[in-house]
PDB file of C-alpha atoms in Angstrom:
ATOM      1  CA  UNK A 360     -27.062 -51.991   6.310  1.00  0.00           C
ATOM      2  CA  UNK A 361     -24.792 -53.282   9.007  1.00  0.00           C
ATOM      3  CA  UNK A 362     -23.884 -52.336  12.581  1.00  0.00           C
ATOM      4  CA  UNK A 363     -24.272 -48.476  13.130  1.00  0.00           C
ATOM      5  CA  UNK A 364     -21.000 -46.651  14.138  1.00  0.00           C
ATOM      6  CA  UNK A 365     -22.289 -45.789  17.702  1.00  0.00           C
ATOM      7  CA  UNK A 366     -18.675 -44.332  18.867  1.00  0.00           C
ATOM      8  CA  UNK A 367     -18.814 -41.984  15.639  1.00  0.00           C
ATOM      9  CA  UNK A 368     -22.240 -40.984  16.189  1.00  0.00           C
ATOM     10  CA  UNK A 369     -21.330 -40.219  20.000  1.00  0.00           C
ATOM     11  CA  UNK A 370     -18.498 -38.190  18.750  1.00  0.00           C
ATOM     12  CA  UNK A 371     -20.561 -36.459  16.222  1.00  0.00           C
ATOM     13  CA  UNK A 372     -22.853 -35.371  18.952  1.00  0.00           C
ATOM     14  CA  UNK A 373     -20.231 -34.326  21.235  1.00  0.00           C
ATOM     15  CA  UNK A 374     -18.261 -32.052  18.858  1.00  0.00           C
ATOM     16  CA  UNK A 375     -20.678 -29.098  18.854  1.00  0.00           C
ATOM     17  CA  UNK A 376     -20.535 -29.127  22.403  1.00  0.00           C
ATOM     18  CA  UNK A 377     -17.026 -28.996  22.510  1.00  0.00           C
ATOM     19  CA  UNK A 378     -16.718 -26.498  20.031  1.00  0.00           C
ATOM     20  CA  UNK A 379     -18.800 -24.185  22.126  1.00  0.00           C
ATOM     21  CA  UNK A 380     -16.848 -24.859  24.996  1.00  0.00           C
ATOM     22  CA  UNK A 381     -13.662 -23.642  22.989  1.00  0.00           C
ATOM     23  CA  UNK A 382     -15.244 -20.870  20.869  1.00  0.00           C
ATOM     24  CA  UNK A 383     -14.616 -17.827  23.383  1.00  0.00           C
ATOM     25  CA  UNK A 384     -11.060 -18.768  23.808  1.00  0.00           C
ATOM     26  CA  UNK A 385     -10.145 -20.236  20.300  1.00  0.00           C
ATOM     27  CA  UNK A 386     -11.913 -17.711  18.080  1.00  0.00           C
ATOM     28  CA  UNK A 387     -10.235 -14.413  19.366  1.00  0.00           C
ATOM     29  CA  UNK A 388      -6.891 -16.415  19.484  1.00  0.00           C
ATOM     30  CA  UNK A 389      -7.112 -17.395  15.829  1.00  0.00           C
ATOM     31  CA  UNK A 390      -8.425 -14.117  14.712  1.00  0.00           C
ATOM     32  CA  UNK A 391      -5.455 -12.445  16.221  1.00  0.00           C
ATOM     33  CA  UNK A 392      -3.048 -14.868  14.510  1.00  0.00           C
ATOM     34  CA  UNK A 393      -4.639 -14.383  11.310  1.00  0.00           C
ATOM     35  CA  UNK A 394      -4.275 -10.564  11.496  1.00  0.00           C
ATOM     36  CA  UNK A 395      -0.868 -10.803  12.554  1.00  0.00           C
ATOM     37  CA  UNK A 396       0.051 -13.114   9.614  1.00  0.00           C
ATOM     38  CA  UNK A 397      -1.759 -10.739   7.079  1.00  0.00           C
ATOM     39  CA  UNK A 398       0.024  -7.976   8.520  1.00  0.00           C
ATOM     40  CA  UNK A 399       3.366  -9.541   8.199  1.00  0.00           C
ATOM     41  CA  UNK A 400       2.651 -10.544   4.571  1.00  0.00           C
ATOM     42  CA  UNK A 401       1.287  -7.113   3.683  1.00  0.00           C
ATOM     43  CA  UNK A 402       4.318  -5.527   4.987  1.00  0.00           C
ATOM     44  CA  UNK A 403       6.573  -7.487   2.727  1.00  0.00           C
ATOM     45  CA  UNK A 404       4.130  -7.224  -0.254  1.00  0.00           C
ATOM     46  CA  UNK A 405       2.075  -3.924  -0.095  1.00  0.00           C
ATOM     47  CA  UNK A 406      -0.059  -4.646  -3.088  1.00  0.00           C
ATOM     48  CA  UNK A 407      -1.398  -8.135  -1.231  1.00  0.00           C
ATOM     49  CA  UNK A 408      -5.204  -7.819  -0.605  1.00  0.00           C
ATOM     50  CA  UNK A 409      -7.396  -9.431   1.801  1.00  0.00           C
ATOM     51  CA  UNK A 410     -10.675 -10.723   0.234  1.00  0.00           C
ATOM     52  CA  UNK A 411     -13.744 -10.363   2.187  1.00  0.00           C
ATOM     53  CA  UNK A 412     -14.692  -8.408   5.239  1.00  0.00           C
ATOM     54  CA  UNK A 413     -11.617  -7.719   7.534  1.00  0.00           C
ATOM     55  CA  UNK A 414     -13.436  -8.629  10.726  1.00  0.00           C
ATOM     56  CA  UNK A 415     -16.567 -10.750   9.869  1.00  0.00           C
ATOM     57  CA  UNK A 416     -15.007 -13.897   8.830  1.00  0.00           C
ATOM     58  CA  UNK A 417     -14.098 -17.174  10.076  1.00  0.00           C
ATOM     59  CA  UNK A 418     -11.404 -17.037  12.950  1.00  0.00           C
ATOM     60  CA  UNK A 419      -8.078 -18.075  11.465  1.00  0.00           C
ATOM     61  CA  UNK A 420      -9.061 -17.851   7.812  1.00  0.00           C
ATOM     62  CA  UNK A 421      -7.518 -15.535   5.148  1.00  0.00           C
ATOM     63  CA  UNK A 422      -8.342 -15.354   1.296  1.00  0.00           C
ATOM     64  CA  UNK A 423      -5.580 -13.454  -0.013  1.00  0.00           C
ATOM     65  CA  UNK A 424      -4.875 -11.906  -3.570  1.00  0.00           C
ATOM     66  CA  UNK A 425      -1.733 -10.390  -5.148  1.00  0.00           C
ATOM     67  CA  UNK A 426      -1.598  -8.992  -8.863  1.00  0.00           C
ATOM     68  CA  UNK A 427       0.307 -11.150 -10.969  1.00  0.00           C
ATOM     69  CA  UNK A 428       0.942 -13.707  -8.535  1.00  0.00           C
ATOM     70  CA  UNK A 429       0.921 -17.432  -9.792  1.00  0.00           C
ATOM     71  CA  UNK A 430      -0.826 -19.003  -6.878  1.00  0.00           C
ATOM     72  CA  UNK A 431      -0.357 -22.295  -8.375  1.00  0.00           C
ATOM     73  CA  UNK A 432       3.422 -21.690  -8.198  1.00  0.00           C
ATOM     74  CA  UNK A 433       3.172 -20.453  -4.743  1.00  0.00           C
ATOM     75  CA  UNK A 434       1.608 -23.776  -3.791  1.00  0.00           C
ATOM     76  CA  UNK A 435       4.432 -25.602  -5.262  1.00  0.00           C
ATOM     77  CA  UNK A 436       7.229 -23.474  -4.017  1.00  0.00           C
ATOM     78  CA  UNK A 437       5.902 -24.100  -0.341  1.00  0.00           C
ATOM     79  CA  UNK A 438       5.938 -27.643  -0.075  1.00  0.00           C
ATOM     80  CA  UNK A 439       6.193 -27.629   3.767  1.00  0.00           C
ATOM     81  CA  UNK A 440       2.678 -25.676   4.013  1.00  0.00           C
ATOM     82  CA  UNK A 441      -0.896 -26.877   3.344  1.00  0.00           C
ATOM     83  CA  UNK A 442      -2.801 -24.253   2.002  1.00  0.00           C
ATOM     84  CA  UNK A 443      -5.104 -23.889  -1.375  1.00  0.00           C
ATOM     85  CA  UNK A 444      -6.237 -21.913  -4.289  1.00  0.00           C
ATOM     86  CA  UNK A 445      -9.673 -23.077  -4.072  1.00  0.00           C
ATOM     87  CA  UNK A 446     -12.442 -25.285  -2.267  1.00  0.00           C
ATOM     88  CA  UNK A 447     -11.732 -28.984  -1.984  1.00  0.00           C
ATOM     89  CA  UNK A 448     -14.804 -29.799  -4.262  1.00  0.00           C
ATOM     90  CA  UNK A 449     -13.187 -27.579  -7.223  1.00  0.00           C
ATOM     91  CA  UNK A 450      -9.518 -28.582  -6.639  1.00  0.00           C
ATOM     92  CA  UNK A 451      -9.463 -30.814  -9.607  1.00  0.00           C
ATOM     93  CA  UNK A 452     -10.691 -28.558 -12.121  1.00  0.00           C
ATOM     94  CA  UNK A 453      -8.259 -26.322 -14.137  1.00  0.00           C
ATOM     95  CA  UNK A 454     -10.883 -23.509 -14.228  1.00  0.00           C
ATOM     96  CA  UNK A 455     -10.927 -20.252 -12.146  1.00  0.00           C
ATOM     97  CA  UNK A 456     -13.151 -20.872  -8.871  1.00  0.00           C
ATOM     98  CA  UNK A 457     -16.803 -19.934  -9.612  1.00  0.00           C
ATOM     99  CA  UNK A 458     -16.914 -18.488  -6.239  1.00  0.00           C
ATOM    100  CA  UNK A 459     -13.891 -16.177  -7.087  1.00  0.00           C
ATOM    101  CA  UNK A 460     -15.684 -15.206 -10.418  1.00  0.00           C
ATOM    102  CA  UNK A 461     -18.989 -14.723  -8.501  1.00  0.00           C
ATOM    103  CA  UNK A 462     -17.330 -12.123  -6.134  1.00  0.00           C
ATOM    104  CA  UNK A 463     -16.343 -10.122  -9.114  1.00  0.00           C
ATOM    105  CA  UNK A 464     -12.601 -11.447  -9.653  1.00  0.00           C
ATOM    106  CA  UNK A 465     -11.407 -11.869 -13.030  1.00  0.00           C
ATOM    107  CA  UNK A 466     -10.016 -15.224 -14.099  1.00  0.00           C
ATOM    108  CA  UNK A 467      -6.411 -13.635 -13.808  1.00  0.00           C
ATOM    109  CA  UNK A 468      -7.213 -12.386 -10.334  1.00  0.00           C
ATOM    110  CA  UNK A 469      -8.720 -15.660  -9.374  1.00  0.00           C
ATOM    111  CA  UNK A 470      -5.502 -17.158 -10.303  1.00  0.00           C
ATOM    112  CA  UNK A 471      -3.517 -14.942  -8.378  1.00  0.00           C
ATOM    113  CA  UNK A 472      -5.933 -15.819  -4.872  1.00  0.00           C
ATOM    114  CA  UNK A 473      -4.690 -18.259  -2.332  1.00  0.00           C
ATOM    115  CA  UNK A 474      -6.404 -19.404   0.888  1.00  0.00           C
ATOM    116  CA  UNK A 475      -4.935 -19.816   4.253  1.00  0.00           C
ATOM    117  CA  UNK A 476      -6.246 -21.342   7.504  1.00  0.00           C
ATOM    118  CA  UNK A 477      -4.801 -21.219  10.779  1.00  0.00           C
ATOM    119  CA  UNK A 478      -6.046 -24.029  12.941  1.00  0.00           C
ATOM    120  CA  UNK A 479      -6.547 -24.719  16.445  1.00  0.00           C
ATOM    121  CA  UNK A 480      -3.456 -26.624  17.004  1.00  0.00           C
ATOM    122  CA  UNK A 481      -1.101 -24.335  15.050  1.00  0.00           C
ATOM    123  CA  UNK A 482       1.696 -23.024  17.621  1.00  0.00           C
ATOM    124  CA  UNK A 483       3.400 -19.397  17.120  1.00  0.00           C
ATOM    125  CA  UNK A 484       6.591 -21.022  15.955  1.00  0.00           C
ATOM    126  CA  UNK A 485       4.669 -23.012  12.940  1.00  0.00           C
ATOM    127  CA  UNK A 486       3.125 -19.387  11.982  1.00  0.00           C
ATOM    128  CA  UNK A 487       6.411 -17.855  12.097  1.00  0.00           C
ATOM    129  CA  UNK A 488       7.988 -20.378   9.759  1.00  0.00           C
ATOM    130  CA  UNK A 489       4.845 -20.175   7.410  1.00  0.00           C
ATOM    131  CA  UNK A 490       5.024 -16.564   7.130  1.00  0.00           C
ATOM    132  CA  UNK A 491       8.782 -16.905   6.128  1.00  0.00           C
ATOM    133  CA  UNK A 492       8.205 -19.794   3.618  1.00  0.00           C
ATOM    134  CA  UNK A 493       5.378 -17.569   1.975  1.00  0.00           C
ATOM    135  CA  UNK A 494       7.435 -14.508   2.038  1.00  0.00           C
ATOM    136  CA  UNK A 495      10.263 -16.267   0.514  1.00  0.00           C
ATOM    137  CA  UNK A 496       8.503 -17.999  -2.149  1.00  0.00           C
ATOM    138  CA  UNK A 497       6.685 -14.584  -3.068  1.00  0.00           C
ATOM    139  CA  UNK A 498       9.813 -13.084  -3.335  1.00  0.00           C
ATOM    140  CA  UNK A 499      10.928 -15.489  -6.056  1.00  0.00           C
ATOM    141  CA  UNK A 500       7.969 -14.185  -8.279  1.00  0.00           C
ATOM    142  CA  UNK A 501       8.374 -10.669  -7.115  1.00  0.00           C
ATOM    143  CA  UNK A 502      12.222  -9.892  -6.512  1.00  0.00           C
ATOM    144  CA  UNK A 503      11.683  -6.189  -6.183  1.00  0.00           C
ATOM    145  CA  UNK A 504       8.190  -6.050  -4.805  1.00  0.00           C
ATOM    146  CA  UNK A 505       7.147  -2.370  -4.238  1.00  0.00           C
TER     147      UNK A 505
END
């Protein structure tokens, strides 16, 4: 009931068109940024694992797992970053993510998994700071990482 949100409706209709316009440039840029970020993190922590297919994935998305990592602590140790351990609809449930368990991870592995998303407006200096912050926080958990 009430007045329809005409600007919202028009914006909702325009969004897919705009996304199609940007897809050819943004997708490869985000993919390259994610691969670069993963390579830097993997160099510092060789046991870090990328979950999912290395190429057929959302541009800019990384789901990462490191044996023994306390992902919840990692979130707390990086207050300057916005990333997650699970989906938004699962974030208030203190159990392992059903998705992580469904792909074959143990509850311990699920608790050692975190997700990063690089957005369209993230700049290279922000990614550099994020990488440094993650590495520093992980080094606190693994002082002598192999």
